[in-house]
Tab-separated table of C-alpha atoms in Angstrom:
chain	number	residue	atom	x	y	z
U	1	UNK	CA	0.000	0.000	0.000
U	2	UNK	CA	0.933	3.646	-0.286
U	3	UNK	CA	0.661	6.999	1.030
U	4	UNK	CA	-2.115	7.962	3.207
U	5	UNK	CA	-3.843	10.245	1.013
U	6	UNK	CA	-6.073	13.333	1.744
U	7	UNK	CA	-8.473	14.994	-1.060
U	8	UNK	CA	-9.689	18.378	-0.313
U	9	UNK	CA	-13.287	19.803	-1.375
U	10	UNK	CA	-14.180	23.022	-1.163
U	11	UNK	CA	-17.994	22.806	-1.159
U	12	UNK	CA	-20.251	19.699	-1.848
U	13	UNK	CA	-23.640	19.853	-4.206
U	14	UNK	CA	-22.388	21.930	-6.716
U	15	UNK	CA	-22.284	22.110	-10.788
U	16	UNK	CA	-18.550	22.931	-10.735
U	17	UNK	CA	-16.099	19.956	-12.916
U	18	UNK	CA	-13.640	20.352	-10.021
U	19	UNK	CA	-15.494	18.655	-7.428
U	20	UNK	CA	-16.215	15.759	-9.757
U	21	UNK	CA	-12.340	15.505	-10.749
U	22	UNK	CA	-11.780	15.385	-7.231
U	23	UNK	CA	-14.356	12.892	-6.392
U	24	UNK	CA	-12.360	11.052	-9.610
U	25	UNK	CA	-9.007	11.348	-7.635
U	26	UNK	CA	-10.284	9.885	-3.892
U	27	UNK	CA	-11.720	7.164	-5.980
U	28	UNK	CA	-8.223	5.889	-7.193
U	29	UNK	CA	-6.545	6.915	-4.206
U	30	UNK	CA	-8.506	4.610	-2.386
U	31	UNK	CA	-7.939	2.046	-4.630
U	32	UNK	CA	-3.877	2.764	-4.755
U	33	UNK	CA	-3.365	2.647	-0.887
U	34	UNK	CA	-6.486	0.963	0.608
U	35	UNK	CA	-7.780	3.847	2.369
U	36	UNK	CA	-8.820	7.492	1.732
U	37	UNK	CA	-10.038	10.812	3.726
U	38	UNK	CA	-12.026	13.674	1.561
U	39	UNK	CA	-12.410	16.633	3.640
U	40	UNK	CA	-14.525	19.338	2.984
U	41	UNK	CA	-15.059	22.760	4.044
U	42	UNK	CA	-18.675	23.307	3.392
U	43	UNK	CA	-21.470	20.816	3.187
U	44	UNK	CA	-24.048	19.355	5.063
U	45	UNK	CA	-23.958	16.044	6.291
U	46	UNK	CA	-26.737	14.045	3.461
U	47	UNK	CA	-23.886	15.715	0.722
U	48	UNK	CA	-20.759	13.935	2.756
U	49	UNK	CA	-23.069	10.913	3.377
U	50	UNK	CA	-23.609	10.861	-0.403
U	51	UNK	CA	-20.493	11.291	-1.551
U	52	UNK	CA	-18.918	8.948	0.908
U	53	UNK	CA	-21.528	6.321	-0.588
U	54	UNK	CA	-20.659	7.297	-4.215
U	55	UNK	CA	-16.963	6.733	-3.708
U	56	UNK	CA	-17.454	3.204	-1.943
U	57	UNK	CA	-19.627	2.526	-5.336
U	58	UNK	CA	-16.819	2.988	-7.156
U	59	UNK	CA	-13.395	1.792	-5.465
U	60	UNK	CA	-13.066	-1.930	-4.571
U	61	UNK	CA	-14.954	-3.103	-1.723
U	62	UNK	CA	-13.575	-3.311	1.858
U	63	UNK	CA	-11.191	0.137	1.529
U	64	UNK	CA	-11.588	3.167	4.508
U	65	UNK	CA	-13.233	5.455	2.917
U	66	UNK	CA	-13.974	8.620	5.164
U	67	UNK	CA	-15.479	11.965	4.348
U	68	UNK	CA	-15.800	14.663	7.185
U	69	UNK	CA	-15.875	18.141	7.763
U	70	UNK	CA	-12.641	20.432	7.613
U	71	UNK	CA	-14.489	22.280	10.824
U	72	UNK	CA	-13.113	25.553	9.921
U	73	UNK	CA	-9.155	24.797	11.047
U	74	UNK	CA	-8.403	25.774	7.171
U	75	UNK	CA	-9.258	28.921	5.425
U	76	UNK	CA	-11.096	28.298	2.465
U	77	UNK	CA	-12.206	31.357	0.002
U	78	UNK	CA	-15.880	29.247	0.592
U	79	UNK	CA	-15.223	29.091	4.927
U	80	UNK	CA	-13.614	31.607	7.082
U	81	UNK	CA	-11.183	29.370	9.178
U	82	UNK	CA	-11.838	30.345	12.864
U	83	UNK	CA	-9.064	30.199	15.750
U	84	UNK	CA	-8.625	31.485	19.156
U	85	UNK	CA	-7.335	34.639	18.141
U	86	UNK	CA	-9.670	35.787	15.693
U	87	UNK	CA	-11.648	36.598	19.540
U	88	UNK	CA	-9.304	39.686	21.026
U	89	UNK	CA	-7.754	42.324	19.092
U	90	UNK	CA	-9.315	45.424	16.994
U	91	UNK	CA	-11.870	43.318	14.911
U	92	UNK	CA	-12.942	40.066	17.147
U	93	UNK	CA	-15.368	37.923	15.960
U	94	UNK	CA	-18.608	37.680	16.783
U	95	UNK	CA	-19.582	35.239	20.199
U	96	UNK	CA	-21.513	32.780	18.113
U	97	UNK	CA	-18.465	31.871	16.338
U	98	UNK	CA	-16.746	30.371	19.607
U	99	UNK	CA	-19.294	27.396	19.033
U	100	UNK	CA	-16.571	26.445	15.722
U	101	UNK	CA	-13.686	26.147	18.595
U	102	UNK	CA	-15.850	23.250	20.491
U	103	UNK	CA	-16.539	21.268	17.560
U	104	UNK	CA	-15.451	17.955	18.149
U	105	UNK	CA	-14.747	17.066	14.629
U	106	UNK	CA	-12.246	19.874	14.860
U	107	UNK	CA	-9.631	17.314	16.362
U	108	UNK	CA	-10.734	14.241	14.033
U	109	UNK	CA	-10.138	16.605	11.003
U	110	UNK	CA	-6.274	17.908	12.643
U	111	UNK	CA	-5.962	13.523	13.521
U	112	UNK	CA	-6.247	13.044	9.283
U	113	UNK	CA	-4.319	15.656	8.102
U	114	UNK	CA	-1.256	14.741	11.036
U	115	UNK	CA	-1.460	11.489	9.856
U	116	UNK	CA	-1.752	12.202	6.030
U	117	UNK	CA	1.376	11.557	3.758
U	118	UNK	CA	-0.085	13.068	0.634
U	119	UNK	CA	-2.868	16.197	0.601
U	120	UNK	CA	-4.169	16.686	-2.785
U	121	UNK	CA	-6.221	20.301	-3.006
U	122	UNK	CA	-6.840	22.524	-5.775
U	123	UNK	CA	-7.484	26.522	-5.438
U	124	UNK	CA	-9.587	26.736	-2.749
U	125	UNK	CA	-7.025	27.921	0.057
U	126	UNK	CA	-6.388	31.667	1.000
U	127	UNK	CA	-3.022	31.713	1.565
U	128	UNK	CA	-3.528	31.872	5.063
U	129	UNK	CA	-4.977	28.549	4.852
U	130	UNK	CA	-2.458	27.058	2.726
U	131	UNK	CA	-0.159	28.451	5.713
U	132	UNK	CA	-2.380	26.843	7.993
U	133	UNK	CA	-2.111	23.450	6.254
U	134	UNK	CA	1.454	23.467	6.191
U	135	UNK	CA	1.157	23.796	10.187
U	136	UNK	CA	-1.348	21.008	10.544
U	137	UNK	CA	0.530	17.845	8.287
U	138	UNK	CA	4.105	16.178	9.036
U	139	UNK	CA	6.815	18.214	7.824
U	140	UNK	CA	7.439	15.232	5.349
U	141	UNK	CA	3.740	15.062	3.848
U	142	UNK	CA	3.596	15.832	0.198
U	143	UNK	CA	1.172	19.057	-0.542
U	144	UNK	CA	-0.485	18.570	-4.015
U	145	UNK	CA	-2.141	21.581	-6.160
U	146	UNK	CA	-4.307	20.204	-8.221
U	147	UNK	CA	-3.905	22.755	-11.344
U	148	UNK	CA	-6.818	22.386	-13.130
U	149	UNK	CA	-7.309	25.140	-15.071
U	150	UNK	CA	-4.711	27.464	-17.554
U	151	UNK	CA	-1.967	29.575	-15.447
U	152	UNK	CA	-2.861	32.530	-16.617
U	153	UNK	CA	-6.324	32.304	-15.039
U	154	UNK	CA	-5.340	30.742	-11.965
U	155	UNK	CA	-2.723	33.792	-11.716
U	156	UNK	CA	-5.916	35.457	-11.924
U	157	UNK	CA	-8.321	34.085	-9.500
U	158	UNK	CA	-5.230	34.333	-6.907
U	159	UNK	CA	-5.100	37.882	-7.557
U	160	UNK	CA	-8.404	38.988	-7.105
U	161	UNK	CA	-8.292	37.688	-3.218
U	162	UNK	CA	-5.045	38.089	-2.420
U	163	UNK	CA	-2.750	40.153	-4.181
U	164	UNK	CA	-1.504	43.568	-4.125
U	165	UNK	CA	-2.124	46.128	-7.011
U	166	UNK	CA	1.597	46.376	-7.577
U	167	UNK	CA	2.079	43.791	-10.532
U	168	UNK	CA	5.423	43.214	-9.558
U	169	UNK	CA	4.429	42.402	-5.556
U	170	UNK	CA	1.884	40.132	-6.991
U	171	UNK	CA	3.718	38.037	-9.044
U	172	UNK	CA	6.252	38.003	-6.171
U	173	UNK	CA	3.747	36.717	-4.012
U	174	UNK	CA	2.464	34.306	-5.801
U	175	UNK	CA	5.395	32.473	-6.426
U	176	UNK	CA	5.660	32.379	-2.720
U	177	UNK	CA	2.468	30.805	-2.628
U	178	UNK	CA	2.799	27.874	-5.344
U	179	UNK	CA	6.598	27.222	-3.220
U	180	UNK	CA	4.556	26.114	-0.330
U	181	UNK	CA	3.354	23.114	-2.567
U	182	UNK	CA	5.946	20.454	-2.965
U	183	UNK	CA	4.366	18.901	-6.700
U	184	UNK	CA	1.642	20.828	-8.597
U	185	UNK	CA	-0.306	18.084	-10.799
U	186	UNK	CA	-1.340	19.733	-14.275
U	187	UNK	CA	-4.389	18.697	-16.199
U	188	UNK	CA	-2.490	18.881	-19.393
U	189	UNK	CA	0.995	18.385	-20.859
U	190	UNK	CA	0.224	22.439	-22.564
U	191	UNK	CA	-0.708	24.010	-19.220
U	192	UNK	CA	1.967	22.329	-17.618
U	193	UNK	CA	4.788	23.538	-20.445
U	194	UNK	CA	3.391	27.557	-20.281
U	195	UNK	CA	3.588	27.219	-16.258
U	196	UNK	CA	7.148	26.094	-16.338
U	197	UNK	CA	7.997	28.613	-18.935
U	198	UNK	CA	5.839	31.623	-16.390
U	199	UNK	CA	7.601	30.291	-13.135
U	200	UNK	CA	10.783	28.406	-14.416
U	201	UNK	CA	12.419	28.704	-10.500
U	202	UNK	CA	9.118	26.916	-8.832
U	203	UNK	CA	11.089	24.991	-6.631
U	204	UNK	CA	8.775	21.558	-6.491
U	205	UNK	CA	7.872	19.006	-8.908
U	206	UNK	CA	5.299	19.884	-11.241
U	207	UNK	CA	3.839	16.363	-13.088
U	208	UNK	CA	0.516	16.002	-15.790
U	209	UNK	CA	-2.439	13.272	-14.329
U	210	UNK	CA	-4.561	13.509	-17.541
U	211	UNK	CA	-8.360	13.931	-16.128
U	212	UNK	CA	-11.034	10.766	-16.551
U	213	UNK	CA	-14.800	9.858	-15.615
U	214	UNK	CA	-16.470	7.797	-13.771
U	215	UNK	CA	-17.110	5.525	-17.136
U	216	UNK	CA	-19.533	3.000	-15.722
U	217	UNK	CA	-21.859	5.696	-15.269
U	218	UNK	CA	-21.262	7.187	-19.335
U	219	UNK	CA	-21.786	3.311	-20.225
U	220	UNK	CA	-25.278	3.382	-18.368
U	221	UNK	CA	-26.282	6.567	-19.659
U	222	UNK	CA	-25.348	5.236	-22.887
U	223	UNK	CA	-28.414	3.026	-22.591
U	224	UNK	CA	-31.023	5.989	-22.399
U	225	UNK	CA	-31.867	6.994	-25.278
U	226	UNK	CA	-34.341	9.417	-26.902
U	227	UNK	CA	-33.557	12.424	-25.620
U	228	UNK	CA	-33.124	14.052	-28.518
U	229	UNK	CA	-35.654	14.271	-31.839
U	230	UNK	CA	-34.303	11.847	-34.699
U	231	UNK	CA	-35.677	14.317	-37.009
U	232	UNK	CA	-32.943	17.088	-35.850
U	233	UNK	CA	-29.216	17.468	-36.202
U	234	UNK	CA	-28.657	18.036	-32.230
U	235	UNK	CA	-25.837	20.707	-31.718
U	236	UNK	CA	-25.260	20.185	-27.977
U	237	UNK	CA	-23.242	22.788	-25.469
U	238	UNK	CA	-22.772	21.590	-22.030
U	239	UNK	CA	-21.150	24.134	-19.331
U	240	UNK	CA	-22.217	26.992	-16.774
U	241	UNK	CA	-24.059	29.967	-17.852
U	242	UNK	CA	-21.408	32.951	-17.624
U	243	UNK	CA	-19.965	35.096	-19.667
U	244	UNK	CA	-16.467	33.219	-20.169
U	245	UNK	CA	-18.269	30.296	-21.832
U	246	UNK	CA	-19.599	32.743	-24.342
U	247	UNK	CA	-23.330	30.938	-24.770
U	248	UNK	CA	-24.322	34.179	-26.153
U	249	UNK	CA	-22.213	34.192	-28.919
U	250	UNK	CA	-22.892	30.223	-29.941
U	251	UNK	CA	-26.646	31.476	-29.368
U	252	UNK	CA	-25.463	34.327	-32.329
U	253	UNK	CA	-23.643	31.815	-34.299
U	254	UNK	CA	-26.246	29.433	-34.523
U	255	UNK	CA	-28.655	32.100	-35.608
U	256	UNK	CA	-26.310	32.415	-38.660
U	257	UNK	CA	-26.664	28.655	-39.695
U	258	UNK	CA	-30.588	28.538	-39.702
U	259	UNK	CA	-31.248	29.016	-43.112
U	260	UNK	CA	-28.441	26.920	-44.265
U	261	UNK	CA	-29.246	23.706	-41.934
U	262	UNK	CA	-32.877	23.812	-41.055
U	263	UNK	CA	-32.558	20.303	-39.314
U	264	UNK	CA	-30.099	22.064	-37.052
U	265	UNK	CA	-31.033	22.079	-33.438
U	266	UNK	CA	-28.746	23.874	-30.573
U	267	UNK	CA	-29.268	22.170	-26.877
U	268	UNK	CA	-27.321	23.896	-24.104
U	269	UNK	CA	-27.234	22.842	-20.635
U	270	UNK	CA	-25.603	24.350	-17.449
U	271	UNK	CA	-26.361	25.567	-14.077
U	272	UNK	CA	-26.717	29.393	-13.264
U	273	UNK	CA	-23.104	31.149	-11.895
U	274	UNK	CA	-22.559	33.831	-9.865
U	275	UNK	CA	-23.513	36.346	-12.764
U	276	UNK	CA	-26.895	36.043	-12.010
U	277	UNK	CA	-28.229	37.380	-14.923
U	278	UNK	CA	-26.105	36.107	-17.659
U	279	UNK	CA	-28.804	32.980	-18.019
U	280	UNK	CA	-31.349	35.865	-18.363
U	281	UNK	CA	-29.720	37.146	-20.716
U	282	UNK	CA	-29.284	34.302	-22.924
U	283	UNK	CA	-33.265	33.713	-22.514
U	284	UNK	CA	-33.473	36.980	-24.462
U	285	UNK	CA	-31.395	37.105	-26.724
U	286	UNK	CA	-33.420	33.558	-28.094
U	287	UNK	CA	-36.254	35.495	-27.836
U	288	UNK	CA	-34.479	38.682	-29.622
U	289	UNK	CA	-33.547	36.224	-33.081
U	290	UNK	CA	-37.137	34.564	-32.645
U	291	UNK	CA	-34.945	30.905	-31.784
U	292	UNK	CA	-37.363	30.107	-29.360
U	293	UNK	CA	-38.282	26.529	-31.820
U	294	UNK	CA	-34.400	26.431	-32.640
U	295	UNK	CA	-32.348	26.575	-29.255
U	296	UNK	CA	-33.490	25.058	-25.810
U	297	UNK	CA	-32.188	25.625	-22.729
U	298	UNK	CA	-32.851	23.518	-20.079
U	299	UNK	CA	-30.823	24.751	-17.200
U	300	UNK	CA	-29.203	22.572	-15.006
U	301	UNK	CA	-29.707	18.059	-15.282
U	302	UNK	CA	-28.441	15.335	-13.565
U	303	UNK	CA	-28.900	13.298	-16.787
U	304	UNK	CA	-26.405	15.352	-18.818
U	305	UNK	CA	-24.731	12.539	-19.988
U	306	UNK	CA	-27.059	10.831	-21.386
U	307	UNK	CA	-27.925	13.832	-23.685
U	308	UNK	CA	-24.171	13.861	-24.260
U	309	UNK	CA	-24.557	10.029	-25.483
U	310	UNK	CA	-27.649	11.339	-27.858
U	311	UNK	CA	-26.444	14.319	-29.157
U	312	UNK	CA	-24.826	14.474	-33.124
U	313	UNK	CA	-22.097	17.561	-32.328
U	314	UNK	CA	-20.883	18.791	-28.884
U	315	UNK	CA	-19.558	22.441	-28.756
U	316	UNK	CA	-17.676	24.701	-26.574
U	317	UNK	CA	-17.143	28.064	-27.197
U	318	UNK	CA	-15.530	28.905	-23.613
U	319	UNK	CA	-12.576	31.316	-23.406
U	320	UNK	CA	-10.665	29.559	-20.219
U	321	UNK	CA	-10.609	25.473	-19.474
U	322	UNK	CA	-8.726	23.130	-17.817
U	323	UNK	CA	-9.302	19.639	-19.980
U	324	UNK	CA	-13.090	20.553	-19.790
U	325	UNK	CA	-15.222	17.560	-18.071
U	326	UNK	CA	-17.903	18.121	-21.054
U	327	UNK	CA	-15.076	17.576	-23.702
U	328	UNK	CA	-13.938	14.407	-21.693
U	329	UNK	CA	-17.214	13.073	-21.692
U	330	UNK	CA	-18.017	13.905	-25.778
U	331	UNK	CA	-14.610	12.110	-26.562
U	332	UNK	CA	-15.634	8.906	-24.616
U	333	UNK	CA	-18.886	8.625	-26.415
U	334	UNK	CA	-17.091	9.612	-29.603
U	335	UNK	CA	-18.644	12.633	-30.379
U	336	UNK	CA	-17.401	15.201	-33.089
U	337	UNK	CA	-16.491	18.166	-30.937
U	338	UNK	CA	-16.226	21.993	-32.018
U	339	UNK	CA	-14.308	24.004	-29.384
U	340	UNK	CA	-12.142	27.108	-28.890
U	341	UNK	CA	-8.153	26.361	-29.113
U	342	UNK	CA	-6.961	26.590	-25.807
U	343	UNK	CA	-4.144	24.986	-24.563
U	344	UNK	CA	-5.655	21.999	-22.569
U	345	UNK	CA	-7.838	21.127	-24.924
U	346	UNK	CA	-5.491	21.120	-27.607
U	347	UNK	CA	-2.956	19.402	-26.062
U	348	UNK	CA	-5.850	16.966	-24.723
U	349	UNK	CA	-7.582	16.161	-28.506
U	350	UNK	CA	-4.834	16.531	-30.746
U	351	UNK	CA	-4.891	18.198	-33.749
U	352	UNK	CA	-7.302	16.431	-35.757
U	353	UNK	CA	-9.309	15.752	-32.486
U	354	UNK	CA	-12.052	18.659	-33.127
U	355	UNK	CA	-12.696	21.868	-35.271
U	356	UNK	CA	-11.167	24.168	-33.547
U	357	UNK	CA	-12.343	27.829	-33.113
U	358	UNK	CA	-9.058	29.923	-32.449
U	359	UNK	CA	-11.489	33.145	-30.583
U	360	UNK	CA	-14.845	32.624	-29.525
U	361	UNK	CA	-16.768	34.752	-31.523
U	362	UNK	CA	-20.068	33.974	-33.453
U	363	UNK	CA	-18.285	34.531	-36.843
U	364	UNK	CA	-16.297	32.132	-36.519
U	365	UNK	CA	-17.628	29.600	-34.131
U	366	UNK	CA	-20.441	29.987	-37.059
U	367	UNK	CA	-17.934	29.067	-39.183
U	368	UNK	CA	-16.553	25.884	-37.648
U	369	UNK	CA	-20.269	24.442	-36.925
U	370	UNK	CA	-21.031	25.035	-40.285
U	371	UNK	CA	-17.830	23.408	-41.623
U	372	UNK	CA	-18.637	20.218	-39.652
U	373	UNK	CA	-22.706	20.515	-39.928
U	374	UNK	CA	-21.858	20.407	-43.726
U	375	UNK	CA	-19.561	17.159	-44.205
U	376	UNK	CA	-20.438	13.992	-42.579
U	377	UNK	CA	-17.412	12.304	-43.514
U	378	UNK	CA	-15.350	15.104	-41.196
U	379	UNK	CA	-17.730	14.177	-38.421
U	380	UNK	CA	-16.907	10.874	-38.348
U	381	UNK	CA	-13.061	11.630	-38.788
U	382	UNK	CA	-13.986	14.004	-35.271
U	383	UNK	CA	-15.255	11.244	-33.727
U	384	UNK	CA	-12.741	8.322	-34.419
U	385	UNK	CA	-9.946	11.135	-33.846
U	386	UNK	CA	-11.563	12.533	-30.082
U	387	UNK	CA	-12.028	8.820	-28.884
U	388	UNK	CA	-9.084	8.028	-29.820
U	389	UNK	CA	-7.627	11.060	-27.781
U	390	UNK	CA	-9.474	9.803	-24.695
U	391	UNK	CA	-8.387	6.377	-24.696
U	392	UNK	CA	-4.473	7.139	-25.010
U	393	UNK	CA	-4.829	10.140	-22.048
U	394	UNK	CA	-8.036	9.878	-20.010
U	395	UNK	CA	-8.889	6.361	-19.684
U	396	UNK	CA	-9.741	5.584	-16.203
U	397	UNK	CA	-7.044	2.789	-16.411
U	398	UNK	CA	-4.765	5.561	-17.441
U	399	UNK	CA	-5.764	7.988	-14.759
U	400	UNK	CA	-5.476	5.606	-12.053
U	401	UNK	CA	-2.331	4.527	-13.055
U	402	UNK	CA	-0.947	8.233	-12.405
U	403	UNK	CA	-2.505	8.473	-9.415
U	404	UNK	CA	-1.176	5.189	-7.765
U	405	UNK	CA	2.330	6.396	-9.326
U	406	UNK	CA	1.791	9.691	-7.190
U	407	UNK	CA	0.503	8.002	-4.223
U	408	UNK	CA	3.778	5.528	-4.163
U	409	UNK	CA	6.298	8.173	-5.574
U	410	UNK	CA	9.078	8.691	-3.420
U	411	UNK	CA	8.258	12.221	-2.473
U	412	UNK	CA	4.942	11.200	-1.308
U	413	UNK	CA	6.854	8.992	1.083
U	414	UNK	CA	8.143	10.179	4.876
U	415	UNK	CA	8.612	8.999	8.440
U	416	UNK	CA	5.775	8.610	10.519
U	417	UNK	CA	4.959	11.596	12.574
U	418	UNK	CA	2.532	10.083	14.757
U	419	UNK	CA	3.607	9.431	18.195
């Protein structure tokens, strides 16, 4: 057996990919070193109950398979840690927030992460609570970042919380930041090869664990069928409603191909995001180019992969991905795939593993869906090519594989600190 391993959630019950890839990692951790802790910092306990359940579904029977509470000893951007001193000085907090400090889970959480050799966690950690962590594990633990998304962004998202205005401070601080990580795992060989060129002195190991699924489940929802009309061509866009996966302008786009492919039908589906009224929006704007018998949008669904499974063409227009879970999913059930060239998903298809839309604008997203609406024998050269792609990166045999190999690596190795 291997390392003891910890995965880190920030939140349960949500539409986010990262929670699912994370869920995808505890799975084959448990199944690499017979046992496995998932904390999280904010759930309720049927979410931890499920998700303990769904990971004992998956990994081989008889493993230790825990899910608990972080009990607010971590900062997350999601839940304020809380600690003794946060109750004297010029800004104490509130009384009611003493009751965190006699949680009794407070000590089982700080037990698991003493006792952890390996801590997997993606962006979810102020740096205070990444300071924190470092505090709370052996001294020989390995601390994963789980990069799933391109640099640039995730120099982003670190900067709105935490960084100074200077540019120069900022980047300063930052690497400080990814040093207190000992490996950062990429999502892609291309994200991985524009980080090292970004931060060529980041001290640690940095490694690429290609992404999978849960394929038992695809292979199930590959059973239900009918969710589409046999009389349409069903153009299908799966991701959250904001303005970086540019639904508006495939909503545009498509209005472009009408006349040309009246058999044409555009599908998306996605969960509501913190700009609350971009989904609004793109209600209109069907309403606007009189779509409403062209485009539906259903909102958020729990069976989105067996629409996946149905649908003729999958597209993304987004402007910022890791190796997007909707793209993962198309290339297992062999779908053609338009999307917009970004690094992981380039790196992830290949070249002749979808049309690919180098800015996501309706022009030329038009463009591409027409291109591949228009020649069935390209579709099927999509679809042989993106399956193909998933098999040789993303298999689950692949992806547990890399995880074992990270879970037994010799960094992830270290005396026992327990007394």
């Amino acid at each position: 057996m291997g390392s003891r391993a910890v995965v880190m959630i920030d939140r349960l019950n949500t539409s986010a990919g990262g929670e699912a890839t994370l869920t995808d990692f505890a799975v084959a951790f448990a199944d690499a070193t017979g046992s496995v802790d998932v904390l999280v910092a904010k759930s309720y306990f049927w979410h931890r109950l499920r998700l303990r359940r769904s990971i004992s579904e998956r990994a081989h029977p008889n493993l230790t398979i825990r899910v608990r509470p972080v009990a607010r000893i971590l900062d997350f951007r999601v839940a304020r840690s809380v600690v003794r001193s946060d109750f004297w000085g010029q800004s104490p907090k509130r009384p009611t927030a003493l009751r965190f400090l006699l949680d009794w889970r407070r000590a089982a959480a700080r037990r698991i992460l003493w006792k952890a050799d390996l801590v997997l966690v993606s962006q979810v950690l102020t740096d205070q609570g990444v300071a924190q962590l470092a505090k709370q594990v052996c001294p020989g633990a390995l601390l994963v970042l789980n990069h799933n998304g391109e640099p640039a962004l995730f120099f982003d998202k670190w900067k709105s919380s935490s960084a100074p205005s200077d540019p120069e401070e900022a980047l300063s601080k930052y690497r400080a930041y990814l040093a207190k990580f000992s490996q950062i795992v990429f999502q892609s060989s291309g994200q991985e090869s524009i980080f090292r060129s970004s931060h060529p002195d980041f001290p640690g190991v940095t490694s690429v664990i290609w992404p999978s699924l849960d394929e038992k489940k695809c292979l199930r929802a590959a059973k239900k069928n009918g969710f589409f009309s046999q009389a349409h061509v069903n153009v299908l866009c799966v991701a959250k409603f904001q303005s970086g996966k540019h639904q508006r302008e495939l909503i545009s786009a498509f209005s472009q191909l009408t006349r040309g492919f009246p058999e044409a039908h555009l599908t998306l589906i996605g969960a509501s995001s913190s700009e609350h009224d971009y989904l609004d929006s793109c209600h209109r704007l069907v309403d606007e180019l009189n779509l409403q018998s062209r485009v539906t949008i259903t909102g958020r669904r729990a069976d989105v992969l067996s629409f996946i499974a149905d649908c003729d063409v999958l597209v993304l227009a987004s402007s910022g991905e890791g190796v997007s879970r909707a793209i993962r999913e198309g290339a297992f059930f062999a779908k053609p795939i338009v999307c917009t060239d970004l690094p992981g998903l380039r790196t992830f298809l290949g070249r002749g593993g979808a049309m690919f839309v180098s800015k996501p604008t309706p022009e030329l997203i038009s463009s591409a869906l027409r291109t591949v609406l228009s020649n069935p024998h390209l579709q099927k050269e999509l679809s042989i090519r993106s399956r193909e792609a998933y098999m040789e990166k993303a298999s689950w045999q692949s992806f547990a594989a890399s995880v074992s190999s990270l879970a037994n690596s010799p960094n992830g190795g270290r005396e026992s600190c327990e007394p």
